[in-house]
Coordinates of C-alpha atoms and ligand atoms in Angstrom, one line a residue:
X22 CA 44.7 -8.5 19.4
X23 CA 41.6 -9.9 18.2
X24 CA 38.7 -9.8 20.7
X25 CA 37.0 -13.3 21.1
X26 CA 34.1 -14.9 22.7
X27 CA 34.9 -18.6 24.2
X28 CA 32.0 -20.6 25.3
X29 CA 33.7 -23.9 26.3
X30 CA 36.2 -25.0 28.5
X31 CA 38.5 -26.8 26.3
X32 CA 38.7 -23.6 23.8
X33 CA 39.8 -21.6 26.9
X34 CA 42.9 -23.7 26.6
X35 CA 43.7 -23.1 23.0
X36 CA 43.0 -19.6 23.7
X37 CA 45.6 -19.7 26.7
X38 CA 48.7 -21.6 24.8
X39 CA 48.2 -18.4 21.8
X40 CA 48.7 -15.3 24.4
X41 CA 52.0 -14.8 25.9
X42 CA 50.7 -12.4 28.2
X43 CA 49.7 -12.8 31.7
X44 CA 45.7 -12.7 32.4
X45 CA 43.4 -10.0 34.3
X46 CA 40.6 -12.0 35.6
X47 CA 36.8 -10.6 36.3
X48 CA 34.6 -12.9 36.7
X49 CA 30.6 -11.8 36.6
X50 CA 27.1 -13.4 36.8
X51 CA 26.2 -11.1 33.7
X52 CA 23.8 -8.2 33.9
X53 CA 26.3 -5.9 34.0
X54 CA 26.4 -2.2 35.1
X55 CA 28.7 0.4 35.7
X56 CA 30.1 -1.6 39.0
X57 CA 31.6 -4.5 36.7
X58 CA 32.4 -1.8 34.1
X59 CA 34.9 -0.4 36.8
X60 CA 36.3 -3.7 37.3
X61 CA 36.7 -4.0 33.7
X62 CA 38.5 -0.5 33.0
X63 CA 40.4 -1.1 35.9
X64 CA 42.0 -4.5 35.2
X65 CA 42.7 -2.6 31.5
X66 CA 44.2 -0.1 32.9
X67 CA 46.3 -1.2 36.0
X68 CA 48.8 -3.4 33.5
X69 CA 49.2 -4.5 30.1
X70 CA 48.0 -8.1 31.2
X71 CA 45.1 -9.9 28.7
X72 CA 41.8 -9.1 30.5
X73 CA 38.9 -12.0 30.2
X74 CA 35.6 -11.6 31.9
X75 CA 33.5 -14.7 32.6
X76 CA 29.8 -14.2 32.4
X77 CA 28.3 -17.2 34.2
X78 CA 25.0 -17.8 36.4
X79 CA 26.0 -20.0 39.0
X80 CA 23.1 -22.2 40.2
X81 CA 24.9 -23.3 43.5
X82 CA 25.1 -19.7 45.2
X83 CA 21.4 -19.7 45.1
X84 CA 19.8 -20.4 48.4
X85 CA 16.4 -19.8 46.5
X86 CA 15.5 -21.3 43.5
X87 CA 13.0 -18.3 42.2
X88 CA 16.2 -15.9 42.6
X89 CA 18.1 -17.9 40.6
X90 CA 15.1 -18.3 38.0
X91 CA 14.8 -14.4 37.8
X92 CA 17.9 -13.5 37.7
X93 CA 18.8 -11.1 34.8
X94 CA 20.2 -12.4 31.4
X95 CA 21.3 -9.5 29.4
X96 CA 23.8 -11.3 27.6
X97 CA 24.5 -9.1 24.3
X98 CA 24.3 -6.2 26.1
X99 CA 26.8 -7.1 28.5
X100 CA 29.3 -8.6 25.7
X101 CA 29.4 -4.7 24.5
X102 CA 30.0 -3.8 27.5
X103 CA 32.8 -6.3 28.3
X104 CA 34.3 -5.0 25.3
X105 CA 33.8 -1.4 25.5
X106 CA 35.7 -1.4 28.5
X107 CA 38.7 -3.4 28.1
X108 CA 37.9 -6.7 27.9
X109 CA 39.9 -8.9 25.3
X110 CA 38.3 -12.3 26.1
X111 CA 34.6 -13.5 27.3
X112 CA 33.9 -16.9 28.7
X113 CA 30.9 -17.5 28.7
X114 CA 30.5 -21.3 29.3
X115 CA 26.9 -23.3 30.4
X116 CA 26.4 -25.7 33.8
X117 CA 27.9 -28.5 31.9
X118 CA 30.9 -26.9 31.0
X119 CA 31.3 -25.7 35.1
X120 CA 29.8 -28.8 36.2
X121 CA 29.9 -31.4 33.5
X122 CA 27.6 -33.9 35.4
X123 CA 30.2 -37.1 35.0
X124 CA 33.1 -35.5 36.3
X125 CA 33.7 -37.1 39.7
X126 CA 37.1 -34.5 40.0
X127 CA 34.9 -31.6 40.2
X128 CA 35.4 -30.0 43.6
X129 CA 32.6 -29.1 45.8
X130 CA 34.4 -26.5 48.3
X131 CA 33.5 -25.6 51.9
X132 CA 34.2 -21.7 52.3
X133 CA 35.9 -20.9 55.4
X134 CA 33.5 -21.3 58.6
X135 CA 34.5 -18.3 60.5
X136 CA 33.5 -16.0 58.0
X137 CA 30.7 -17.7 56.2
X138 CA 29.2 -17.5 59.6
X139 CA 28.6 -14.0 59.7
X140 CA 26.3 -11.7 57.6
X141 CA 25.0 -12.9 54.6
X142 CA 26.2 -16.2 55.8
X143 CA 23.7 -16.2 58.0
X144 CA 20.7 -16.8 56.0
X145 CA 22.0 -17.4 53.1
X146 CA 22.9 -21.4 53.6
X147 CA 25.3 -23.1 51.1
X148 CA 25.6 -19.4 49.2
X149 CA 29.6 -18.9 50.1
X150 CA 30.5 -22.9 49.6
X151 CA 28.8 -22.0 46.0
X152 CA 30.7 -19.2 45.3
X153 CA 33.8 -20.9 46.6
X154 CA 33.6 -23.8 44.2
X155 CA 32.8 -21.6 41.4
X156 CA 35.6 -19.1 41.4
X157 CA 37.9 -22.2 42.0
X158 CA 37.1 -24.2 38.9
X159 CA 37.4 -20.9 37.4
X160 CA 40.4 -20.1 38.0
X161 CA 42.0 -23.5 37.6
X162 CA 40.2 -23.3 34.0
X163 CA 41.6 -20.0 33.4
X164 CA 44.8 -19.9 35.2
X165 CA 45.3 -15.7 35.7
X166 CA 47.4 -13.7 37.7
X167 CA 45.1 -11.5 38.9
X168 CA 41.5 -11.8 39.8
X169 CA 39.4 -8.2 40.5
X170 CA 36.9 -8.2 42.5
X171 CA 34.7 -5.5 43.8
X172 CA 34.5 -4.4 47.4
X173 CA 30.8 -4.3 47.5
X174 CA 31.0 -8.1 48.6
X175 CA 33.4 -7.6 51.2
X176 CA 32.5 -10.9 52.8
X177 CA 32.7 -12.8 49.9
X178 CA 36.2 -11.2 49.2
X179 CA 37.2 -12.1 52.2
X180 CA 36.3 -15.6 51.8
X181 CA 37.6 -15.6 48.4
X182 CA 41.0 -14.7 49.8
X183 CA 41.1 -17.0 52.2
X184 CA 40.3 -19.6 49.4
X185 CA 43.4 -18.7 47.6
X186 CA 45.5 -18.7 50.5
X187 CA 44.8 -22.0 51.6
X188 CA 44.7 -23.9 48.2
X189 CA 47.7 -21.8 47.8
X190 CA 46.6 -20.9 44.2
X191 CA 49.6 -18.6 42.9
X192 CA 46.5 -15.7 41.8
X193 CA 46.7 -12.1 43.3
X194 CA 43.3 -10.4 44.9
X195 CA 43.0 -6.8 43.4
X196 CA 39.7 -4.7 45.0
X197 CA 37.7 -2.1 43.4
X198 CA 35.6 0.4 45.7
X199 CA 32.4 -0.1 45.5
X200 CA 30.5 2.3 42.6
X201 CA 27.6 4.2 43.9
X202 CA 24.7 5.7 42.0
X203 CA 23.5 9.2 41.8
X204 CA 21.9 8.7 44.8
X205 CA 24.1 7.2 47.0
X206 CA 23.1 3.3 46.7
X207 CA 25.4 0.6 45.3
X208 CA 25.7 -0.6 41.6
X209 CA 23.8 -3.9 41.9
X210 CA 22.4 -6.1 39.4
X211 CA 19.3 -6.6 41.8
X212 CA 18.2 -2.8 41.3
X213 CA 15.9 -3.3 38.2
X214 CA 13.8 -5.3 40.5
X215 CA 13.0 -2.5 42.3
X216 CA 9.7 -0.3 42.5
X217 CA 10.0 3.2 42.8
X218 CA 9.0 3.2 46.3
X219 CA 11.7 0.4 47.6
X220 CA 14.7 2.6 45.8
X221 CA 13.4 5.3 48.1
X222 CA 14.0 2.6 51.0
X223 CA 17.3 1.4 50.1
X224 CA 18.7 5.4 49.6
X225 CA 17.3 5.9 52.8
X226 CA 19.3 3.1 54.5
X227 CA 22.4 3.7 52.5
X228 CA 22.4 7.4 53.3
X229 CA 21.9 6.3 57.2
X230 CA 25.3 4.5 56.5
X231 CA 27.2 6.7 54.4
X232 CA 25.8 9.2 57.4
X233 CA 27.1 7.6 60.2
X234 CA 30.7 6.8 58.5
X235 CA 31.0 11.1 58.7
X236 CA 29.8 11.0 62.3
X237 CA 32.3 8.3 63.3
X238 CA 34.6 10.2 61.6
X239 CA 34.1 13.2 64.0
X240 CA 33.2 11.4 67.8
X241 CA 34.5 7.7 67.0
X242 CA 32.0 5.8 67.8
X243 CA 28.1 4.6 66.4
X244 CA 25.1 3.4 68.0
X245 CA 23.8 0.8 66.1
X246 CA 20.2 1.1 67.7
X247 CA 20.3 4.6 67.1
X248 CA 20.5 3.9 62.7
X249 CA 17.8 0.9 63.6
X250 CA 15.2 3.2 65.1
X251 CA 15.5 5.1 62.4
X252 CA 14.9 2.2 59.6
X253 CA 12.5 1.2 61.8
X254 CA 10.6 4.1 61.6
X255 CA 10.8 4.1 57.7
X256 CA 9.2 0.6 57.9
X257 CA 12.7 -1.0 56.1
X258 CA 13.1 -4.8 57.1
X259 CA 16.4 -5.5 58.3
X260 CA 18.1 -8.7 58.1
X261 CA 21.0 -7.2 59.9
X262 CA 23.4 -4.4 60.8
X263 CA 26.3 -5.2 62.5
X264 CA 29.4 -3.3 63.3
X265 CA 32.6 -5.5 63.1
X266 CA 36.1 -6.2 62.6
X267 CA 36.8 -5.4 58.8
X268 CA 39.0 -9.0 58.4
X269 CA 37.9 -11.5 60.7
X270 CA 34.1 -10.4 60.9
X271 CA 33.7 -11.1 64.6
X272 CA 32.6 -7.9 66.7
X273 CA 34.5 -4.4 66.3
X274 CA 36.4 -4.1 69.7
X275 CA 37.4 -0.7 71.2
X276 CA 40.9 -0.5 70.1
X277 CA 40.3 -1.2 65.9
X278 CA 41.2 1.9 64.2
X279 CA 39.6 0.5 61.0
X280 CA 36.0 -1.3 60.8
X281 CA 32.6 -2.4 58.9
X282 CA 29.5 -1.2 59.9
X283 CA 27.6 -3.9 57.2
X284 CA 24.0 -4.1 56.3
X285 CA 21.2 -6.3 54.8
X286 CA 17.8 -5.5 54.2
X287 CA 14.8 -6.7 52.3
X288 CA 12.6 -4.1 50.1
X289 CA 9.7 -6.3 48.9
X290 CA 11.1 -9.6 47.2
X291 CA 14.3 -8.2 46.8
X292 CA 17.4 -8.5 49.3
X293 CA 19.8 -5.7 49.2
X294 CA 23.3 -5.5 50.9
X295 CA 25.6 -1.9 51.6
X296 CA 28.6 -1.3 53.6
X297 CA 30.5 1.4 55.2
X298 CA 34.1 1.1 56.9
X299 CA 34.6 3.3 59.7
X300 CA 38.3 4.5 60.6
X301 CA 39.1 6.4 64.0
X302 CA 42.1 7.5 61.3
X303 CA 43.2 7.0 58.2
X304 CA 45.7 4.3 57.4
X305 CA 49.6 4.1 58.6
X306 CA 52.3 2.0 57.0
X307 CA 55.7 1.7 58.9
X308 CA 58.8 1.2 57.5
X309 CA 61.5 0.0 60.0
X310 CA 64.9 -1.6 59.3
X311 CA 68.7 -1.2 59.8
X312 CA 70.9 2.3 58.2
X313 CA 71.2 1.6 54.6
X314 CA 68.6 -1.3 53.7
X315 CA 67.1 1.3 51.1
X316 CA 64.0 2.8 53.7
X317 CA 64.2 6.5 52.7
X318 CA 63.9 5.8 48.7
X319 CA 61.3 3.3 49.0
X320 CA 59.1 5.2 51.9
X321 CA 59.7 8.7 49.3
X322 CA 58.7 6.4 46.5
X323 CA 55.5 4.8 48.3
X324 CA 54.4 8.2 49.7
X325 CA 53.9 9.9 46.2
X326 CA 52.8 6.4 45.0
X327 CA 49.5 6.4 47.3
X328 CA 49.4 9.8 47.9
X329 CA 50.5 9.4 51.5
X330 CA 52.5 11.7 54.1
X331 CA 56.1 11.2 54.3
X332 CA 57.3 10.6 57.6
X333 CA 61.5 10.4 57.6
X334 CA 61.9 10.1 61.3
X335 CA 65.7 9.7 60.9
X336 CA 65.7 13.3 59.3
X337 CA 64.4 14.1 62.2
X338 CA 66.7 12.7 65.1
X339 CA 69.9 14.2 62.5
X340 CA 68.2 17.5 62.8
X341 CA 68.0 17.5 66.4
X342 CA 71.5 16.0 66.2
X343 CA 72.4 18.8 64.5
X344 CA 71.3 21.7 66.7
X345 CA 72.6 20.0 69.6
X346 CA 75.9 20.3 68.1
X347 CA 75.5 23.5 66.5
X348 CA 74.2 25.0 70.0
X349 CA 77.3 23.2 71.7
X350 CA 74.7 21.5 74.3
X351 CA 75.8 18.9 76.8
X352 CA 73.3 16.4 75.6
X353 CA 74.7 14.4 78.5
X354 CA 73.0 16.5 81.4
X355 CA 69.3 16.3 81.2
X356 CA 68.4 19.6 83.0
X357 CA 70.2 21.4 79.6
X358 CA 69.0 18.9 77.1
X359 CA 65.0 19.4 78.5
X360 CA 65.8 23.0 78.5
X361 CA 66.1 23.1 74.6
X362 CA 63.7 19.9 73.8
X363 CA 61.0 22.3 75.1
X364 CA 61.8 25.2 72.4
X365 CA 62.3 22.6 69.5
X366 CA 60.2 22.5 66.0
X367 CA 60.6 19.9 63.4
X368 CA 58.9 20.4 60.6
X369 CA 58.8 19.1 56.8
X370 CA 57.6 21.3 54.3
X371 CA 57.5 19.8 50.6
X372 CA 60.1 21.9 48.2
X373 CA 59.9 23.1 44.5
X374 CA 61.9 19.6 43.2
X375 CA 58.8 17.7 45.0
X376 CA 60.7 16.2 47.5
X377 CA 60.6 17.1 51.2
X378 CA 62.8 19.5 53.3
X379 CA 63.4 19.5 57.2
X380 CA 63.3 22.7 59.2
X381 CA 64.4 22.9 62.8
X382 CA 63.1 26.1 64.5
X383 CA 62.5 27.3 60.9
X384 CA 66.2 26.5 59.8
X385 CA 66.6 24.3 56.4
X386 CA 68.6 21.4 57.7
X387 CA 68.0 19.3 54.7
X388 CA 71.6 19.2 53.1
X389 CA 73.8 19.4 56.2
X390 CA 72.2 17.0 58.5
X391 CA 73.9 14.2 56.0
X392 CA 77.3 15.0 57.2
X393 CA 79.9 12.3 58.2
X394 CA 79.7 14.5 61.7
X395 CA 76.0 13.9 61.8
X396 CA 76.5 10.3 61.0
X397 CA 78.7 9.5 63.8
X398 CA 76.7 11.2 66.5
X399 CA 72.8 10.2 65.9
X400 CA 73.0 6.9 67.0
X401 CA 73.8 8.0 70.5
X402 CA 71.5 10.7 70.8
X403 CA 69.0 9.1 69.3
X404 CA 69.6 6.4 72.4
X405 CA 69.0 9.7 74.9
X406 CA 65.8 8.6 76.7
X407 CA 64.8 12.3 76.6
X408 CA 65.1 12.8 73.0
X409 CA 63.1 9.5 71.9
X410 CA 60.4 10.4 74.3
X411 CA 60.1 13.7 72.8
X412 CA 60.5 12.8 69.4
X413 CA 57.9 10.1 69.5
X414 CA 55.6 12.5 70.7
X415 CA 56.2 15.0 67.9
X416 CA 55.8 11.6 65.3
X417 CA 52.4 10.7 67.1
X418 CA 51.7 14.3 66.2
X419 CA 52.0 14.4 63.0
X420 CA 50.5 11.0 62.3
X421 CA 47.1 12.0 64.6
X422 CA 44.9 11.4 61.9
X423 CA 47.1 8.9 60.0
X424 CA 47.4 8.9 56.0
X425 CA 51.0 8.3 56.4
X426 CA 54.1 6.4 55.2
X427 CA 57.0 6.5 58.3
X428 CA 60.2 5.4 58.1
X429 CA 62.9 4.8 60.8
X430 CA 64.0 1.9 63.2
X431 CA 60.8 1.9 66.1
X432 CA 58.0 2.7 63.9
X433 CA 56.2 -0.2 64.1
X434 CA 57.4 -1.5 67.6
X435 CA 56.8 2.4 69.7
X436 CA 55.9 5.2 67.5
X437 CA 52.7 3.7 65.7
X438 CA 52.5 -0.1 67.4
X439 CA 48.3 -0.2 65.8
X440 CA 49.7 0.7 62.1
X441 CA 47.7 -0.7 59.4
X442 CA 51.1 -2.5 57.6
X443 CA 54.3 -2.9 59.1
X444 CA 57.4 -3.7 57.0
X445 CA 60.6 -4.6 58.1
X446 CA 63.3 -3.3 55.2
X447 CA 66.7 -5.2 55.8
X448 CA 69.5 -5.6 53.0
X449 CA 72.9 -7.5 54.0
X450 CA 75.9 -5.6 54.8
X451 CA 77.7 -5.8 51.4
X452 CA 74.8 -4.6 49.4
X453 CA 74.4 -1.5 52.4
X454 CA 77.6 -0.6 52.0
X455 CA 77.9 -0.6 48.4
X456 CA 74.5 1.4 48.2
X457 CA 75.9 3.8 50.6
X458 CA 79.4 4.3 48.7
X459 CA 76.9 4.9 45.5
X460 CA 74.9 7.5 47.5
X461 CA 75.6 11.7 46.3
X462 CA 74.1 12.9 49.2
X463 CA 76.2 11.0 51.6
X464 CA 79.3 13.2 50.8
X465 CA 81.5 11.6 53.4
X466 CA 80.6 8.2 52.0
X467 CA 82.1 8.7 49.0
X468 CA 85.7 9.3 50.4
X469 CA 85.6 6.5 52.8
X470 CA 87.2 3.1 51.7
X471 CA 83.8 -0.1 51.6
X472 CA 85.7 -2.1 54.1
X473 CA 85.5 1.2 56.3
X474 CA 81.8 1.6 55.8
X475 CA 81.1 -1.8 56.3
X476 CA 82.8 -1.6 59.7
X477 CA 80.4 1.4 60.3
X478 CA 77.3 0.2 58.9
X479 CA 78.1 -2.9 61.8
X480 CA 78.9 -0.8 64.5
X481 CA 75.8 1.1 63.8
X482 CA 73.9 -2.0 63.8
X483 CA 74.9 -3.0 66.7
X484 CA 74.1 0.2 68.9
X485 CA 70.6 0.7 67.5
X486 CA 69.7 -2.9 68.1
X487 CA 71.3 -3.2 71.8
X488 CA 70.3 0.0 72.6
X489 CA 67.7 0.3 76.3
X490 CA 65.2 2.2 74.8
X491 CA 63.6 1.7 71.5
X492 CA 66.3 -1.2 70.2
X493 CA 65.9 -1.6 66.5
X494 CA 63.7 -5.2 66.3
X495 CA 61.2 -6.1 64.3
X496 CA 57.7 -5.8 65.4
X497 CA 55.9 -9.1 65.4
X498 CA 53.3 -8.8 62.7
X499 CA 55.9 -7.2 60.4
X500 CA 56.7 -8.6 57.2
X501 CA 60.4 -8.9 56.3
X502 CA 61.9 -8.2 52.9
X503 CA 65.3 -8.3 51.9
X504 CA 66.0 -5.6 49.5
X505 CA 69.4 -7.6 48.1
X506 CA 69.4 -8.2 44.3
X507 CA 65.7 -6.5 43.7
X508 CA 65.3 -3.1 41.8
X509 CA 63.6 -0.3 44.1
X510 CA 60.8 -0.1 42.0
X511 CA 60.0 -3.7 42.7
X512 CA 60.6 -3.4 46.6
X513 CA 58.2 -0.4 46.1
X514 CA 55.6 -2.4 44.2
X515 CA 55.8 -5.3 46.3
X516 CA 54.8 -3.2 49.6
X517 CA 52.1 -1.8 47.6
X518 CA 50.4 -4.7 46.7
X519 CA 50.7 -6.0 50.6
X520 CA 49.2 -2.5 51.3
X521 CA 46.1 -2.9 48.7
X522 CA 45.8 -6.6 49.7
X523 CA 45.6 -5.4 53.2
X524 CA 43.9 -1.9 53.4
X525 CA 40.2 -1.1 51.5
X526 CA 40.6 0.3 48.6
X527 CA 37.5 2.3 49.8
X528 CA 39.3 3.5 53.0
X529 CA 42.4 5.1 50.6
X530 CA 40.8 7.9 49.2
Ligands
LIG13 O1 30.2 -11.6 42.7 C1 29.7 -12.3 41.8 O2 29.1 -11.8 40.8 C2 29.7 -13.8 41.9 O3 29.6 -14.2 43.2 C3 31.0 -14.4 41.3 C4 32.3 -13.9 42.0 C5 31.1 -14.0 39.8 C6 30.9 -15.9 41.4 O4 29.8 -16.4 40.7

């Protein structure tokens, strides 16, 4: 495809009604660096989508005049670098084309109040409703599916999401970490302005922060007046520091597992901003839903996906299951059944085909906990108050310091109630049953007649979700999706995007 360079809004049209693609999105204020070049290269290389990037000064996200007069214009160097990474499009229209001065239908937007209140917000008056209006008009000119944005401006990708939701623009949010130089401070098109002396200031302050993310990482918790003591000392003016909730921006409370410790200060006439996020762990998504609704292939699936832990907790009440029977234990009377719990291992250990096996006191259980025996016993014993207590325990294990994917029917609600995403995986009983005739590893499945396994699949149903403890219900903040009719890949996709939308991209490494 031939690369092009539109400068008015009307040619972005033409342009539009020749691709049949969909379109990546990044829109810049120009002077670019290797930050926007990641954004770029990213965009390229995340789908075959058409990638435009805007290079436009907008006049009404500067609070200051002189800022807006001194701001870099490196225009021919930042077309080669548009290009050179992956861009197939630049727009680079002028204020008349944004704003043409006649047009009583251009919007001026408000950005949302709660988090324009915060931060930069603060000082910077009007700078958010700019940016707001801007990246609107923008995308109505340009119409993409995707807009990337880097997570340097945290707060204004916060407030640009909010945007979106509540015009309801049909555009997805994707995040790109935020790049650091050699020395630790981020890209930013402001950094030529500074003297030798001031780079010196802002390493120092973004080393303080990238310092006290590895502390918090150890003894969970900061002292805020500890990192401005030591600014202080170095003579760096602070506009502000402020440790808070990473999505609403209000203050970080005790129980978040995930927060921003965000900072802005001034190093002679220029103002530079830097972030951390601080996590007591790393993130958890839980999968719950009802036998069959295609959990255990999309959890395996997201696990290698993002690199995550797998966590089958169904593997793990059949292998207890299993042992009970094998040892021929009256599950029924608790002194015998606390008697074994308290010699019990479950483990998973990853096998040569990649996929994951399940040990009980060192045994490979993997193949035989899927018998039709199995089946018909772990609902009840997975009821045993006993047996959930001390299998929760062993799950909180194992999830301690999060970085995990967990599947099973309480995940959300008991095992990890404070996980990052919560999904609730349901599929009706046709489509369950006809997924679980289809299944090799279900042996018995394949000899029992549908209308048979549809009576089971209900039955099950019904004791996991009237059951005392740990019932099988959806946890209130999950989000429900109905596997019926959808490939797994796009299930799988679907939860990834909700976890990127959701979770940092700089938390996920
Ligand atoms: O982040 C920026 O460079 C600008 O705020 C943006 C999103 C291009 C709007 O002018």
């Amino acid at each position: 495809m031939q690369k092009v360079i539109i400068r008015k809004t009307e040619e972005i049209e033409n342009w539009r009604r020749n691709i049949t693609s969909d379109i990546n999105f990044i829109p810049t204020m120009g002077n670019l660096h290797n930050g926007h070049s990641k954004l770029i290269s990213t965009a390229k290389n995340e789908n075959s989508n058409i990638n435009l990037v805007s290079i436009f000064v907008n006049p009404l996200q500067f609070d200051n005049k002189s800022d807006l007069k001194k701001y870099p214009k490196t225009i021919d160097n930042d077309i080669k670098i548009s290009f050179a990474n992956g861009a197939d499009a630049i727009f680079i229209p002028n204020t008349d084309d944004i704003y043409p001065p006649n047009n009583k239908n251009i919007k001026f937007l408000k950005a949302s109040t709660e988090l324009s209140s915060a931060l930069c917000g603060l000082n910077r008056i009007g700078h958010f409703d700019g940016v707001c209006t801007v990246v609107y008009r923008l995308l109505n000119i340009i119409k993409p599916k995707n807009l990337y944005l880097g997570e340097k401006d945290w707060q204004q990708l916060l407030i640009l999401k909010h945007l979106i939701l509540t015009k309801k623009l049909n555009v997805a949010i994707k995040s790109v970490p935020t790049q650091r130089d050699f020395d630790g401070i981020p890209l930013s098109s402001r950094n030529i302005h500074l003297s030798k002396d001031e780079r010196k200031l802002i390493r120092f302050f973004s080393n303080e922060l990238l310092e006290a993310k590895k502390n918090f990482q150890k003894e969970k918790k900061i002292s805020i007046k500890e990192i401005i003591q030591k600014l202080s000392v170095k003579k760096i003016s602070i506009e502000y520091l402020e440790h808070l909730h990473p999505y609403t921006l209000q203050n970080s409370k005790d129980e978040d597992n995930i927060s921003i410790l965000a900072g802005a200060i001034r190093c002679g006439e220029t103002r530079l901003i830097d972030h951390v996020f601080l996590m007591k762990r790393s993130p958890i998504i839980a999968i719950d839903g009802p036998a069959g609704a295609g959990k255990s292939t999309v959890t395996k699936l997201i696990a290698k996906k993002l690199k995550l832990l797998y966590l089958d907790t169904g593997a793990m009440y059949r292998a207890l299951s299993w042992l009970l029977i094998r040892e021929n234990i009256d599950y029924k009377k608790e002194k015998e059944l606390q008697n074994i719990l308290k010699n019990i291992s479950i483990i998973f250990k990853s096998n040569a085909n990649s996929h994951q096996d399940v040990f009980i006191n060192n045994y490979c259980v993997t193949e035989e906990i899927r018998s039709r025996e199995i089946s018909s016993i772990v609902s009840k014993i997975s009821s045993i108050k006993e047996v959930r207590k001390f299998l929760v325990e062993e799950q909180r294990k194992i999830g301690k310091s999060g970085g995990l994917v967990a599947e099973g029917r309480d995940i959300g609600t008991t095992v990890f109630p404070d996980a990052e995403l919560k999904i609730f995986l349901t599929a009706s009983i046709d489509e369950r049953a006809k997924r679980r005739k289809s299944d090799k590893k279900s042996k018995d499945s394949q000899v029992i007649d549908i209308h048979k396994l549809k009576e089971l699949i209900k039955k099950r149903d019904f004791e996991d979700s009237k059951r005392e403890i740990s019932p099988l219900i959806k946890a209130d903040e999950a989000i429900e999706i109905n596997t019926d009719g959808y490939l797994i890949n796009e299930v799988v996709d679907k939860i990834i995007d909700l976890y990127n939308d959701k979770i940092p991209k700089e938390t996920q490494n």
